[in-house]
JSON list of C-alpha atoms and ligand atoms in Angstrom, two decimals:
[
{"chain": "A", "resi": 116, "resn": "UNK", "atom": "CA", "xyz": [3.52, -0.84, -28.36]},
{"chain": "A", "resi": 117, "resn": "UNK", "atom": "CA", "xyz": [4.43, -2.46, -25.06]},
{"chain": "A", "resi": 118, "resn": "UNK", "atom": "CA", "xyz": [3.26, -1.41, -21.63]},
{"chain": "A", "resi": 119, "resn": "UNK", "atom": "CA", "xyz": [4.95, -1.43, -18.27]},
{"chain": "A", "resi": 120, "resn": "UNK", "atom": "CA", "xyz": [4.79, -3.79, -15.34]},
{"chain": "A", "resi": 121, "resn": "UNK", "atom": "CA", "xyz": [4.70, -2.75, -11.71]},
{"chain": "A", "resi": 122, "resn": "UNK", "atom": "CA", "xyz": [4.87, -5.57, -9.16]},
{"chain": "A", "resi": 123, "resn": "UNK", "atom": "CA", "xyz": [3.85, -4.96, -5.54]},
{"chain": "A", "resi": 124, "resn": "UNK", "atom": "CA", "xyz": [4.97, -7.53, -3.00]},
{"chain": "A", "resi": 125, "resn": "UNK", "atom": "CA", "xyz": [5.35, -7.65, 0.76]},
{"chain": "A", "resi": 126, "resn": "UNK", "atom": "CA", "xyz": [3.95, -9.25, 3.88]},
{"chain": "A", "resi": 127, "resn": "UNK", "atom": "CA", "xyz": [0.22, -9.74, 4.17]},
{"chain": "A", "resi": 128, "resn": "UNK", "atom": "CA", "xyz": [-1.17, -6.66, 5.95]},
{"chain": "A", "resi": 129, "resn": "UNK", "atom": "CA", "xyz": [1.63, -4.32, 4.85]},
{"chain": "A", "resi": 130, "resn": "UNK", "atom": "CA", "xyz": [-0.76, -2.24, 2.72]},
{"chain": "A", "resi": 131, "resn": "UNK", "atom": "CA", "xyz": [-0.44, -3.58, -0.84]},
{"chain": "A", "resi": 132, "resn": "UNK", "atom": "CA", "xyz": [-4.19, -3.51, -1.60]},
{"chain": "A", "resi": 133, "resn": "UNK", "atom": "CA", "xyz": [-4.57, -0.05, -0.06]},
{"chain": "A", "resi": 134, "resn": "UNK", "atom": "CA", "xyz": [-1.72, 1.36, -2.17]},
{"chain": "A", "resi": 135, "resn": "UNK", "atom": "CA", "xyz": [-2.94, -0.51, -5.22]},
{"chain": "A", "resi": 136, "resn": "UNK", "atom": "CA", "xyz": [-6.34, 1.19, -4.84]},
{"chain": "A", "resi": 137, "resn": "UNK", "atom": "CA", "xyz": [-4.57, 4.56, -4.87]},
{"chain": "A", "resi": 138, "resn": "UNK", "atom": "CA", "xyz": [-2.93, 3.57, -8.17]},
{"chain": "A", "resi": 139, "resn": "UNK", "atom": "CA", "xyz": [-6.27, 2.47, -9.64]},
{"chain": "A", "resi": 140, "resn": "UNK", "atom": "CA", "xyz": [-7.81, 5.84, -8.73]},
{"chain": "A", "resi": 141, "resn": "UNK", "atom": "CA", "xyz": [-5.00, 7.81, -10.34]},
{"chain": "A", "resi": 142, "resn": "UNK", "atom": "CA", "xyz": [-4.14, 5.96, -13.55]},
{"chain": "A", "resi": 143, "resn": "UNK", "atom": "CA", "xyz": [-6.72, 5.50, -16.28]},
{"chain": "A", "resi": 144, "resn": "UNK", "atom": "CA", "xyz": [-4.54, 3.24, -18.45]},
{"chain": "A", "resi": 145, "resn": "UNK", "atom": "CA", "xyz": [-3.94, 0.81, -15.59]},
{"chain": "A", "resi": 146, "resn": "UNK", "atom": "CA", "xyz": [-4.71, -2.90, -15.75]},
{"chain": "A", "resi": 147, "resn": "UNK", "atom": "CA", "xyz": [-4.78, -4.70, -12.41]},
{"chain": "A", "resi": 148, "resn": "UNK", "atom": "CA", "xyz": [-4.03, -8.38, -12.79]},
{"chain": "A", "resi": 149, "resn": "UNK", "atom": "CA", "xyz": [-6.79, -10.20, -10.91]},
{"chain": "A", "resi": 150, "resn": "UNK", "atom": "CA", "xyz": [-5.33, -13.44, -9.67]},
{"chain": "A", "resi": 151, "resn": "UNK", "atom": "CA", "xyz": [-7.06, -16.78, -9.29]},
{"chain": "A", "resi": 152, "resn": "UNK", "atom": "CA", "xyz": [-6.93, -18.35, -5.83]},
{"chain": "A", "resi": 153, "resn": "UNK", "atom": "CA", "xyz": [-8.07, -21.37, -3.88]},
{"chain": "A", "resi": 154, "resn": "UNK", "atom": "CA", "xyz": [-8.32, -19.23, -0.73]},
{"chain": "A", "resi": 155, "resn": "UNK", "atom": "CA", "xyz": [-11.84, -18.67, 0.59]},
{"chain": "A", "resi": 156, "resn": "UNK", "atom": "CA", "xyz": [-13.27, -15.19, -0.09]},
{"chain": "A", "resi": 157, "resn": "UNK", "atom": "CA", "xyz": [-13.15, -12.72, 2.80]},
{"chain": "A", "resi": 158, "resn": "UNK", "atom": "CA", "xyz": [-16.43, -11.20, 3.89]},
{"chain": "A", "resi": 159, "resn": "UNK", "atom": "CA", "xyz": [-16.04, -8.03, 1.78]},
{"chain": "A", "resi": 160, "resn": "UNK", "atom": "CA", "xyz": [-14.49, -9.69, -1.29]},
{"chain": "A", "resi": 161, "resn": "UNK", "atom": "CA", "xyz": [-16.33, -10.24, -4.55]},
{"chain": "A", "resi": 162, "resn": "UNK", "atom": "CA", "xyz": [-15.53, -12.89, -7.14]},
{"chain": "A", "resi": 163, "resn": "UNK", "atom": "CA", "xyz": [-13.94, -11.18, -10.15]},
{"chain": "A", "resi": 164, "resn": "UNK", "atom": "CA", "xyz": [-13.00, -8.01, -8.24]},
{"chain": "A", "resi": 165, "resn": "UNK", "atom": "CA", "xyz": [-10.24, -8.91, -5.75]},
{"chain": "A", "resi": 166, "resn": "UNK", "atom": "CA", "xyz": [-9.76, -12.47, -7.05]},
{"chain": "A", "resi": 167, "resn": "UNK", "atom": "CA", "xyz": [-11.28, -15.23, -9.10]},
{"chain": "A", "resi": 168, "resn": "UNK", "atom": "CA", "xyz": [-12.07, -17.80, -6.41]},
{"chain": "A", "resi": 169, "resn": "UNK", "atom": "CA", "xyz": [-11.79, -21.42, -7.44]},
{"chain": "A", "resi": 170, "resn": "UNK", "atom": "CA", "xyz": [-11.36, -24.96, -6.15]},
{"chain": "A", "resi": 171, "resn": "UNK", "atom": "CA", "xyz": [-8.04, -26.75, -5.80]},
{"chain": "A", "resi": 172, "resn": "UNK", "atom": "CA", "xyz": [-9.10, -29.23, -8.54]},
{"chain": "A", "resi": 173, "resn": "UNK", "atom": "CA", "xyz": [-9.84, -26.45, -11.02]},
{"chain": "A", "resi": 174, "resn": "UNK", "atom": "CA", "xyz": [-6.66, -24.62, -10.11]},
{"chain": "A", "resi": 175, "resn": "UNK", "atom": "CA", "xyz": [-4.56, -27.75, -10.73]},
{"chain": "A", "resi": 176, "resn": "UNK", "atom": "CA", "xyz": [-6.35, -28.27, -14.07]},
{"chain": "A", "resi": 177, "resn": "UNK", "atom": "CA", "xyz": [-5.51, -24.67, -15.04]},
{"chain": "A", "resi": 178, "resn": "UNK", "atom": "CA", "xyz": [-1.83, -25.33, -14.23]},
{"chain": "A", "resi": 179, "resn": "UNK", "atom": "CA", "xyz": [-1.87, -28.41, -16.49]},
{"chain": "A", "resi": 180, "resn": "UNK", "atom": "CA", "xyz": [-3.49, -26.39, -19.28]},
{"chain": "A", "resi": 181, "resn": "UNK", "atom": "CA", "xyz": [-0.74, -23.74, -18.97]},
{"chain": "A", "resi": 182, "resn": "UNK", "atom": "CA", "xyz": [-3.23, -20.97, -18.20]},
{"chain": "A", "resi": 183, "resn": "UNK", "atom": "CA", "xyz": [-0.95, -19.28, -15.66]},
{"chain": "A", "resi": 184, "resn": "UNK", "atom": "CA", "xyz": [1.95, -16.99, -16.37]},
{"chain": "A", "resi": 185, "resn": "UNK", "atom": "CA", "xyz": [3.07, -17.82, -12.86]},
{"chain": "A", "resi": 186, "resn": "UNK", "atom": "CA", "xyz": [1.57, -19.47, -9.82]},
{"chain": "A", "resi": 187, "resn": "UNK", "atom": "CA", "xyz": [2.65, -20.19, -6.25]},
{"chain": "A", "resi": 188, "resn": "UNK", "atom": "CA", "xyz": [1.52, -21.72, -3.01]},
{"chain": "A", "resi": 189, "resn": "UNK", "atom": "CA", "xyz": [1.35, -18.93, -0.41]},
{"chain": "A", "resi": 190, "resn": "UNK", "atom": "CA", "xyz": [0.18, -19.29, 3.21]},
{"chain": "A", "resi": 191, "resn": "UNK", "atom": "CA", "xyz": [-1.23, -22.78, 2.35]},
{"chain": "A", "resi": 192, "resn": "UNK", "atom": "CA", "xyz": [-3.34, -21.60, -0.63]},
{"chain": "A", "resi": 193, "resn": "UNK", "atom": "CA", "xyz": [-2.71, -21.54, -4.37]},
{"chain": "A", "resi": 194, "resn": "UNK", "atom": "CA", "xyz": [-2.53, -18.23, -6.24]},
{"chain": "A", "resi": 195, "resn": "UNK", "atom": "CA", "xyz": [-1.98, -17.75, -9.98]},
{"chain": "A", "resi": 196, "resn": "UNK", "atom": "CA", "xyz": [-1.72, -15.01, -12.60]},
{"chain": "A", "resi": 197, "resn": "UNK", "atom": "CA", "xyz": [-3.72, -15.65, -15.77]},
{"chain": "A", "resi": 198, "resn": "UNK", "atom": "CA", "xyz": [-1.54, -15.37, -18.85]},
{"chain": "A", "resi": 199, "resn": "UNK", "atom": "CA", "xyz": [-3.88, -14.07, -21.58]},
{"chain": "A", "resi": 200, "resn": "UNK", "atom": "CA", "xyz": [-5.28, -10.88, -19.94]},
{"chain": "A", "resi": 201, "resn": "UNK", "atom": "CA", "xyz": [-1.75, -9.77, -18.99]},
{"chain": "A", "resi": 202, "resn": "UNK", "atom": "CA", "xyz": [-0.41, -10.31, -22.52]},
{"chain": "A", "resi": 203, "resn": "UNK", "atom": "CA", "xyz": [-3.35, -8.36, -23.97]},
{"chain": "A", "resi": 204, "resn": "UNK", "atom": "CA", "xyz": [-2.94, -5.44, -21.56]},
{"chain": "A", "resi": 205, "resn": "UNK", "atom": "CA", "xyz": [0.78, -5.21, -22.32]},
{"chain": "A", "resi": 206, "resn": "UNK", "atom": "CA", "xyz": [0.08, -5.20, -26.07]},
{"chain": "A", "resi": 207, "resn": "UNK", "atom": "CA", "xyz": [-2.35, -2.32, -25.47]},
{"chain": "A", "resi": 208, "resn": "UNK", "atom": "CA", "xyz": [0.43, -0.34, -23.78]},
{"chain": "A", "resi": 209, "resn": "UNK", "atom": "CA", "xyz": [-1.14, -0.44, -20.32]},
{"chain": "A", "resi": 210, "resn": "UNK", "atom": "CA", "xyz": [0.46, -0.12, -16.92]},
{"chain": "A", "resi": 211, "resn": "UNK", "atom": "CA", "xyz": [0.02, -3.67, -15.62]},
{"chain": "A", "resi": 212, "resn": "UNK", "atom": "CA", "xyz": [-0.02, -3.90, -11.82]},
{"chain": "A", "resi": 213, "resn": "UNK", "atom": "CA", "xyz": [0.47, -7.13, -9.88]},
{"chain": "A", "resi": 214, "resn": "UNK", "atom": "CA", "xyz": [-0.12, -7.76, -6.17]},
{"chain": "A", "resi": 215, "resn": "UNK", "atom": "CA", "xyz": [1.80, -11.03, -5.90]},
{"chain": "A", "resi": 216, "resn": "UNK", "atom": "CA", "xyz": [4.22, -12.69, -3.51]},
{"chain": "A", "resi": 217, "resn": "UNK", "atom": "CA", "xyz": [8.02, -12.72, -3.75]},
{"chain": "A", "resi": 218, "resn": "UNK", "atom": "CA", "xyz": [8.09, -15.98, -5.76]},
{"chain": "A", "resi": 219, "resn": "UNK", "atom": "CA", "xyz": [5.68, -14.46, -8.28]},
{"chain": "A", "resi": 220, "resn": "UNK", "atom": "CA", "xyz": [7.87, -11.37, -8.53]},
{"chain": "A", "resi": 221, "resn": "UNK", "atom": "CA", "xyz": [10.89, -13.51, -9.36]},
{"chain": "A", "resi": 222, "resn": "UNK", "atom": "CA", "xyz": [8.99, -15.28, -12.15]},
{"chain": "A", "resi": 223, "resn": "UNK", "atom": "CA", "xyz": [7.43, -12.15, -13.68]},
{"chain": "A", "resi": 224, "resn": "UNK", "atom": "CA", "xyz": [10.84, -10.47, -13.71]},
{"chain": "A", "resi": 225, "resn": "UNK", "atom": "CA", "xyz": [12.28, -13.49, -15.48]},
{"chain": "A", "resi": 226, "resn": "UNK", "atom": "CA", "xyz": [9.55, -13.43, -18.20]},
{"chain": "A", "resi": 227, "resn": "UNK", "atom": "CA", "xyz": [9.58, -9.68, -18.70]},
{"chain": "A", "resi": 228, "resn": "UNK", "atom": "CA", "xyz": [13.00, -8.39, -17.57]},
{"chain": "A", "resi": 229, "resn": "UNK", "atom": "CA", "xyz": [12.79, -5.25, -19.71]},
{"chain": "A", "resi": 230, "resn": "UNK", "atom": "CA", "xyz": [9.28, -4.27, -18.66]},
{"chain": "A", "resi": 231, "resn": "UNK", "atom": "CA", "xyz": [9.33, -4.99, -14.94]},
{"chain": "A", "resi": 232, "resn": "UNK", "atom": "CA", "xyz": [9.82, -2.61, -12.02]},
{"chain": "A", "resi": 233, "resn": "UNK", "atom": "CA", "xyz": [8.93, -3.70, -8.52]},
{"chain": "A", "resi": 234, "resn": "UNK", "atom": "CA", "xyz": [8.18, -2.32, -5.08]},
{"chain": "A", "resi": 235, "resn": "UNK", "atom": "CA", "xyz": [8.52, -4.14, -1.79]},
{"chain": "A", "resi": 236, "resn": "UNK", "atom": "CA", "xyz": [5.97, -2.82, 0.69]},
{"chain": "A", "resi": 237, "resn": "UNK", "atom": "CA", "xyz": [6.33, -3.43, 4.39]},
{"chain": "A", "resi": 238, "resn": "UNK", "atom": "CA", "xyz": [5.56, -1.99, 7.83]},
{"chain": "A", "resi": 239, "resn": "UNK", "atom": "CA", "xyz": [8.07, -0.36, 10.22]},
{"chain": "A", "resi": 240, "resn": "UNK", "atom": "CA", "xyz": [8.15, -3.64, 12.21]},
{"chain": "A", "resi": 241, "resn": "UNK", "atom": "CA", "xyz": [6.30, -6.89, 12.92]},
{"chain": "A", "resi": 242, "resn": "UNK", "atom": "CA", "xyz": [4.23, -5.45, 15.79]},
{"chain": "A", "resi": 243, "resn": "UNK", "atom": "CA", "xyz": [2.69, -2.89, 13.45]},
{"chain": "A", "resi": 244, "resn": "UNK", "atom": "CA", "xyz": [2.04, -5.68, 10.93]},
{"chain": "A", "resi": 245, "resn": "UNK", "atom": "CA", "xyz": [0.25, -7.72, 13.59]},
{"chain": "A", "resi": 246, "resn": "UNK", "atom": "CA", "xyz": [-1.90, -4.81, 14.70]},
{"chain": "A", "resi": 247, "resn": "UNK", "atom": "CA", "xyz": [-2.87, -4.01, 11.06]},
{"chain": "A", "resi": 248, "resn": "UNK", "atom": "CA", "xyz": [-3.85, -7.63, 10.41]},
{"chain": "A", "resi": 249, "resn": "UNK", "atom": "CA", "xyz": [-5.94, -7.67, 13.59]},
{"chain": "A", "resi": 250, "resn": "UNK", "atom": "CA", "xyz": [-7.52, -4.30, 12.89]},
{"chain": "A", "resi": 251, "resn": "UNK", "atom": "CA", "xyz": [-8.38, -5.34, 9.31]},
{"chain": "A", "resi": 252, "resn": "UNK", "atom": "CA", "xyz": [-10.55, -7.99, 10.94]},
{"chain": "A", "resi": 253, "resn": "UNK", "atom": "CA", "xyz": [-10.77, -10.27, 7.90]},
{"chain": "A", "resi": 254, "resn": "UNK", "atom": "CA", "xyz": [-8.84, -13.32, 9.08]},
{"chain": "A", "resi": 255, "resn": "UNK", "atom": "CA", "xyz": [-8.94, -15.76, 11.98]},
{"chain": "A", "resi": 256, "resn": "UNK", "atom": "CA", "xyz": [-6.27, -15.72, 14.69]},
{"chain": "A", "resi": 257, "resn": "UNK", "atom": "CA", "xyz": [-4.73, -18.88, 13.16]},
{"chain": "A", "resi": 258, "resn": "UNK", "atom": "CA", "xyz": [-4.51, -17.33, 9.67]},
{"chain": "A", "resi": 259, "resn": "UNK", "atom": "CA", "xyz": [-2.99, -14.14, 11.14]},
{"chain": "A", "resi": 260, "resn": "UNK", "atom": "CA", "xyz": [-0.35, -16.23, 12.96]},
{"chain": "A", "resi": 261, "resn": "UNK", "atom": "CA", "xyz": [0.63, -18.03, 9.72]},
{"chain": "A", "resi": 262, "resn": "UNK", "atom": "CA", "xyz": [0.95, -14.72, 7.88]},
{"chain": "A", "resi": 263, "resn": "UNK", "atom": "CA", "xyz": [3.11, -13.15, 10.60]},
{"chain": "A", "resi": 264, "resn": "UNK", "atom": "CA", "xyz": [5.25, -16.28, 10.72]},
{"chain": "A", "resi": 265, "resn": "UNK", "atom": "CA", "xyz": [5.84, -16.11, 6.94]},
{"chain": "A", "resi": 266, "resn": "UNK", "atom": "CA", "xyz": [6.42, -12.34, 6.89]},
{"chain": "A", "resi": 267, "resn": "UNK", "atom": "CA", "xyz": [10.09, -12.40, 7.94]},
{"chain": "A", "resi": 268, "resn": "UNK", "atom": "CA", "xyz": [10.93, -14.92, 5.21]},
{"chain": "A", "resi": 269, "resn": "UNK", "atom": "CA", "xyz": [9.39, -12.52, 2.67]},
{"chain": "A", "resi": 270, "resn": "UNK", "atom": "CA", "xyz": [11.41, -9.62, 4.17]},
{"chain": "A", "resi": 271, "resn": "UNK", "atom": "CA", "xyz": [14.60, -11.52, 3.27]},
{"chain": "A", "resi": 272, "resn": "UNK", "atom": "CA", "xyz": [13.83, -10.91, -0.45]},
{"chain": "A", "resi": 273, "resn": "UNK", "atom": "CA", "xyz": [13.82, -7.09, -0.17]},
{"chain": "A", "resi": 274, "resn": "UNK", "atom": "CA", "xyz": [17.04, -6.68, -2.12]},
{"chain": "A", "resi": 275, "resn": "UNK", "atom": "CA", "xyz": [15.49, -8.30, -5.23]},
{"chain": "A", "resi": 276, "resn": "UNK", "atom": "CA", "xyz": [13.22, -5.25, -5.59]},
{"chain": "A", "resi": 277, "resn": "UNK", "atom": "CA", "xyz": [13.75, -1.89, -7.31]},
{"chain": "A", "resi": 278, "resn": "UNK", "atom": "CA", "xyz": [11.98, 0.17, -4.63]},
{"chain": "A", "resi": 279, "resn": "UNK", "atom": "CA", "xyz": [11.11, -0.13, -0.97]},
{"chain": "A", "resi": 280, "resn": "UNK", "atom": "CA", "xyz": [8.17, 1.58, 0.72]},
{"chain": "A", "resi": 281, "resn": "UNK", "atom": "CA", "xyz": [8.00, 1.33, 4.49]},
{"chain": "A", "resi": 282, "resn": "UNK", "atom": "CA", "xyz": [4.33, 2.02, 4.83]},
{"chain": "A", "resi": 283, "resn": "UNK", "atom": "CA", "xyz": [4.11, 4.02, 8.06]},
{"chain": "A", "resi": 284, "resn": "UNK", "atom": "CA", "xyz": [2.21, 7.18, 7.12]},
{"chain": "A", "resi": 285, "resn": "UNK", "atom": "CA", "xyz": [-0.38, 6.31, 4.46]},
{"chain": "A", "resi": 286, "resn": "UNK", "atom": "CA", "xyz": [-0.42, 9.72, 2.73]},
{"chain": "A", "resi": 287, "resn": "UNK", "atom": "CA", "xyz": [3.35, 9.63, 2.37]},
{"chain": "A", "resi": 288, "resn": "UNK", "atom": "CA", "xyz": [3.26, 6.06, 1.02]},
{"chain": "A", "resi": 289, "resn": "UNK", "atom": "CA", "xyz": [0.61, 7.03, -1.53]},
{"chain": "A", "resi": 290, "resn": "UNK", "atom": "CA", "xyz": [2.75, 9.97, -2.68]},
{"chain": "A", "resi": 291, "resn": "UNK", "atom": "CA", "xyz": [5.70, 7.61, -3.11]},
{"chain": "A", "resi": 292, "resn": "UNK", "atom": "CA", "xyz": [3.86, 4.93, -5.06]},
{"chain": "A", "resi": 293, "resn": "UNK", "atom": "CA", "xyz": [2.25, 7.50, -7.40]},
{"chain": "A", "resi": 294, "resn": "UNK", "atom": "CA", "xyz": [5.66, 9.10, -8.00]},
{"chain": "A", "resi": 295, "resn": "UNK", "atom": "CA", "xyz": [7.20, 5.72, -8.86]},
{"chain": "A", "resi": 296, "resn": "UNK", "atom": "CA", "xyz": [4.34, 4.82, -11.20]},
{"chain": "A", "resi": 297, "resn": "UNK", "atom": "CA", "xyz": [4.56, 8.22, -12.95]},
{"chain": "A", "resi": 298, "resn": "UNK", "atom": "CA", "xyz": [8.26, 7.71, -13.72]},
{"chain": "A", "resi": 299, "resn": "UNK", "atom": "CA", "xyz": [7.77, 4.32, -15.42]},
{"chain": "A", "resi": 300, "resn": "UNK", "atom": "CA", "xyz": [7.27, 5.73, -18.95]},
{"chain": "A", "resi": 301, "resn": "UNK", "atom": "CA", "xyz": [10.62, 7.54, -18.53]},
{"chain": "A", "resi": 302, "resn": "UNK", "atom": "CA", "xyz": [12.53, 4.35, -17.74]},
{"chain": "A", "resi": 303, "resn": "UNK", "atom": "CA", "xyz": [12.34, 2.66, -21.15]},
{"chain": "A", "resi": 304, "resn": "UNK", "atom": "CA", "xyz": [12.69, 4.25, -24.58]},
{"chain": "A", "resi": 305, "resn": "UNK", "atom": "CA", "xyz": [13.75, 3.54, -28.13]},
{"chain": "A", "resi": 306, "resn": "UNK", "atom": "CA", "xyz": [16.55, 6.10, -28.55]},
{"chain": "A", "resi": 307, "resn": "UNK", "atom": "CA", "xyz": [16.88, 5.56, -32.31]},
{"chain": "A", "resi": 308, "resn": "UNK", "atom": "CA", "xyz": [13.25, 6.23, -33.18]},
{"chain": "A", "resi": 309, "resn": "UNK", "atom": "CA", "xyz": [13.05, 9.16, -30.73]},
{"chain": "A", "resi": 310, "resn": "UNK", "atom": "CA", "xyz": [16.08, 10.83, -32.37]},
{"chain": "A", "resi": 311, "resn": "UNK", "atom": "CA", "xyz": [14.67, 10.19, -35.84]},
{"chain": "A", "resi": 312, "resn": "UNK", "atom": "CA", "xyz": [11.34, 11.86, -34.94]},
{"chain": "A", "resi": 313, "resn": "UNK", "atom": "CA", "xyz": [12.93, 14.70, -32.96]},
{"chain": "A", "resi": 314, "resn": "UNK", "atom": "CA", "xyz": [14.79, 16.40, -35.83]},
{"chain": "A", "resi": 315, "resn": "UNK", "atom": "CA", "xyz": [12.37, 18.39, -37.97]},
{"chain": "A", "resi": 316, "resn": "UNK", "atom": "CA", "xyz": [14.49, 21.34, -39.15]},
{"chain": "A", "resi": 317, "resn": "UNK", "atom": "CA", "xyz": [16.01, 20.76, -42.59]},
{"chain": "A", "resi": 318, "resn": "UNK", "atom": "CA", "xyz": [19.68, 21.70, -43.15]},
{"chain": "B", "resi": 181, "resn": "ADP", "atom": "P1", "xyz": [-2.25, -6.14, 2.16]},
{"chain": "B", "resi": 181, "resn": "ADP", "atom": "O1", "xyz": [-3.02, -5.92, 0.88]},
{"chain": "B", "resi": 181, "resn": "ADP", "atom": "O2", "xyz": [-0.79, -5.95, 1.99]},
{"chain": "B", "resi": 181, "resn": "ADP", "atom": "O3", "xyz": [-2.57, -7.46, 2.82]},
{"chain": "B", "resi": 181, "resn": "ADP", "atom": "P2", "xyz": [-4.00, -4.05, 3.22]},
{"chain": "B", "resi": 181, "resn": "ADP", "atom": "O4", "xyz": [-3.92, -3.00, 2.17]},
{"chain": "B", "resi": 181, "resn": "ADP", "atom": "O5", "xyz": [-5.24, -4.88, 3.29]},
{"chain": "B", "resi": 181, "resn": "ADP", "atom": "O6", "xyz": [-2.70, -5.00, 3.19]},
{"chain": "B", "resi": 181, "resn": "ADP", "atom": "O7", "xyz": [-3.77, -3.31, 4.61]},
{"chain": "B", "resi": 181, "resn": "ADP", "atom": "C1", "xyz": [-3.93, -4.00, 5.86]},
{"chain": "B", "resi": 181, "resn": "ADP", "atom": "C2", "xyz": [-4.71, -3.09, 6.84]},
{"chain": "B", "resi": 181, "resn": "ADP", "atom": "O8", "xyz": [-3.89, -1.98, 7.20]},
{"chain": "B", "resi": 181, "resn": "ADP", "atom": "C3", "xyz": [-5.98, -2.52, 6.23]},
{"chain": "B", "resi": 181, "resn": "ADP", "atom": "O9", "xyz": [-6.97, -2.49, 7.25]},
{"chain": "B", "resi": 181, "resn": "ADP", "atom": "C4", "xyz": [-5.58, -1.10, 5.82]},
{"chain": "B", "resi": 181, "resn": "ADP", "atom": "O10", "xyz": [-6.67, -0.21, 5.85]},
{"chain": "B", "resi": 181, "resn": "ADP", "atom": "C5", "xyz": [-4.54, -0.74, 6.89]},
{"chain": "B", "resi": 181, "resn": "ADP", "atom": "N1", "xyz": [-3.47, 0.17, 6.45]},
{"chain": "B", "resi": 181, "resn": "ADP", "atom": "C6", "xyz": [-2.81, 0.18, 5.27]},
{"chain": "B", "resi": 181, "resn": "ADP", "atom": "N2", "xyz": [-1.84, 1.14, 5.29]},
{"chain": "B", "resi": 181, "resn": "ADP", "atom": "C7", "xyz": [-1.88, 1.72, 6.50]},
{"chain": "B", "resi": 181, "resn": "ADP", "atom": "C8", "xyz": [-1.13, 2.78, 7.14]},
{"chain": "B", "resi": 181, "resn": "ADP", "atom": "N3", "xyz": [-0.12, 3.39, 6.53]},
{"chain": "B", "resi": 181, "resn": "ADP", "atom": "N4", "xyz": [-1.45, 3.11, 8.40]},
{"chain": "B", "resi": 181, "resn": "ADP", "atom": "C9", "xyz": [-2.46, 2.47, 9.05]},
{"chain": "B", "resi": 181, "resn": "ADP", "atom": "N5", "xyz": [-3.21, 1.48, 8.53]},
{"chain": "B", "resi": 181, "resn": "ADP", "atom": "C10", "xyz": [-2.92, 1.11, 7.26]},
{"chain": "B", "resi": 182, "resn": "5GP", "atom": "P1", "xyz": [-4.10, -12.59, 0.31]},
{"chain": "B", "resi": 182, "resn": "5GP", "atom": "O1", "xyz": [-4.63, -13.94, 0.65]},
{"chain": "B", "resi": 182, "resn": "5GP", "atom": "O2", "xyz": [-3.73, -11.78, 1.52]},
{"chain": "B", "resi": 182, "resn": "5GP", "atom": "O3", "xyz": [-4.98, -11.83, -0.65]},
{"chain": "B", "resi": 182, "resn": "5GP", "atom": "O4", "xyz": [-2.73, -12.82, -0.49]},
{"chain": "B", "resi": 182, "resn": "5GP", "atom": "C1", "xyz": [-1.72, -13.61, 0.09]},
{"chain": "B", "resi": 182, "resn": "5GP", "atom": "C2", "xyz": [-0.45, -13.44, -0.70]},
{"chain": "B", "resi": 182, "resn": "5GP", "atom": "O5", "xyz": [-0.59, -14.01, -2.01]},
{"chain": "B", "resi": 182, "resn": "5GP", "atom": "C3", "xyz": [-0.01, -12.00, -0.92]},
{"chain": "B", "resi": 182, "resn": "5GP", "atom": "O6", "xyz": [1.39, -11.94, -0.70]},
{"chain": "B", "resi": 182, "resn": "5GP", "atom": "C4", "xyz": [-0.32, -11.75, -2.37]},
{"chain": "B", "resi": 182, "resn": "5GP", "atom": "O7", "xyz": [0.54, -10.77, -2.91]},
{"chain": "B", "resi": 182, "resn": "5GP", "atom": "C5", "xyz": [-0.04, -13.13, -2.96]},
{"chain": "B", "resi": 182, "resn": "5GP", "atom": "N1", "xyz": [-0.66, -13.34, -4.27]},
{"chain": "B", "resi": 182, "resn": "5GP", "atom": "C6", "xyz": [-1.88, -12.95, -4.69]},
{"chain": "B", "resi": 182, "resn": "5GP", "atom": "N2", "xyz": [-2.10, -13.33, -5.96]},
{"chain": "B", "resi": 182, "resn": "5GP", "atom": "C7", "xyz": [-0.98, -13.95, -6.37]},
{"chain": "B", "resi": 182, "resn": "5GP", "atom": "C8", "xyz": [-0.58, -14.56, -7.61]},
{"chain": "B", "resi": 182, "resn": "5GP", "atom": "O8", "xyz": [-1.31, -14.61, -8.60]},
{"chain": "B", "resi": 182, "resn": "5GP", "atom": "N3", "xyz": [0.64, -15.13, -7.65]},
{"chain": "B", "resi": 182, "resn": "5GP", "atom": "C9", "xyz": [1.49, -15.11, -6.58]},
{"chain": "B", "resi": 182, "resn": "5GP", "atom": "N4", "xyz": [2.69, -15.67, -6.75]},
{"chain": "B", "resi": 182, "resn": "5GP", "atom": "N5", "xyz": [1.15, -14.55, -5.41]},
{"chain": "B", "resi": 182, "resn": "5GP", "atom": "C10", "xyz": [-0.07, -13.99, -5.30]}
]
């Protein structure tokens, strides 16, 4: 049994975590890949829930010990996906969801080309992105500036993704992401074994 992978990428502030929460509420067989990061926790973040927070030294040691399926430096911090929990969840047939950047998406797709579908999530424009980052009120002005500066570079990877959600109206975006996630089991099948099981009437 092998599960499915759904990668969510897009500029910081575009709504990935919000849409990911909608997935978590609606799918019981979902496994969210909690990344490890050297970024400092935000005020409302809890170690082991949004991320595993670690030091740069420990992160570099984990890279050397091959603990990451993929890792990248994003907005001046390190972020990595732990290998073992993802492999286990896939073996259990789960829907494995990643909130990772465009480099991470490239790598996951390379490792699991058959299992991976991906969604690029963005805002209608950069002004909306800026106002969402400000209104979220979790980052300093300097951090917000870096994220807005990097956003356009991330936008240039849109065509590497299977789906695009321009997250304007939140209810509409939630409907779209749930619809995409519901279709995943219909995208991959073993035709031979399905045909063999389907025919029950004897000649
Ligand atoms: P990301 O995980 O991509 O960095 P978040 O999910 O944290 O983004 O969203 C950034 C901010 O924008 C949050 O305060 C969130 O509540 C808000 N938000 C998300 N989607 C919408 C939307 N469609 N309309 C208005 N605000 C939104
Ligand atoms: P944030 O600091 O806003 O939580 O995340 C910053 C960026 O890092 C986002 O684009 C997020 O998707 C990405 N990210 C989070 N975890 C990982 C990871 O494990 N690998 C990669 N490549 N990117 C990650």
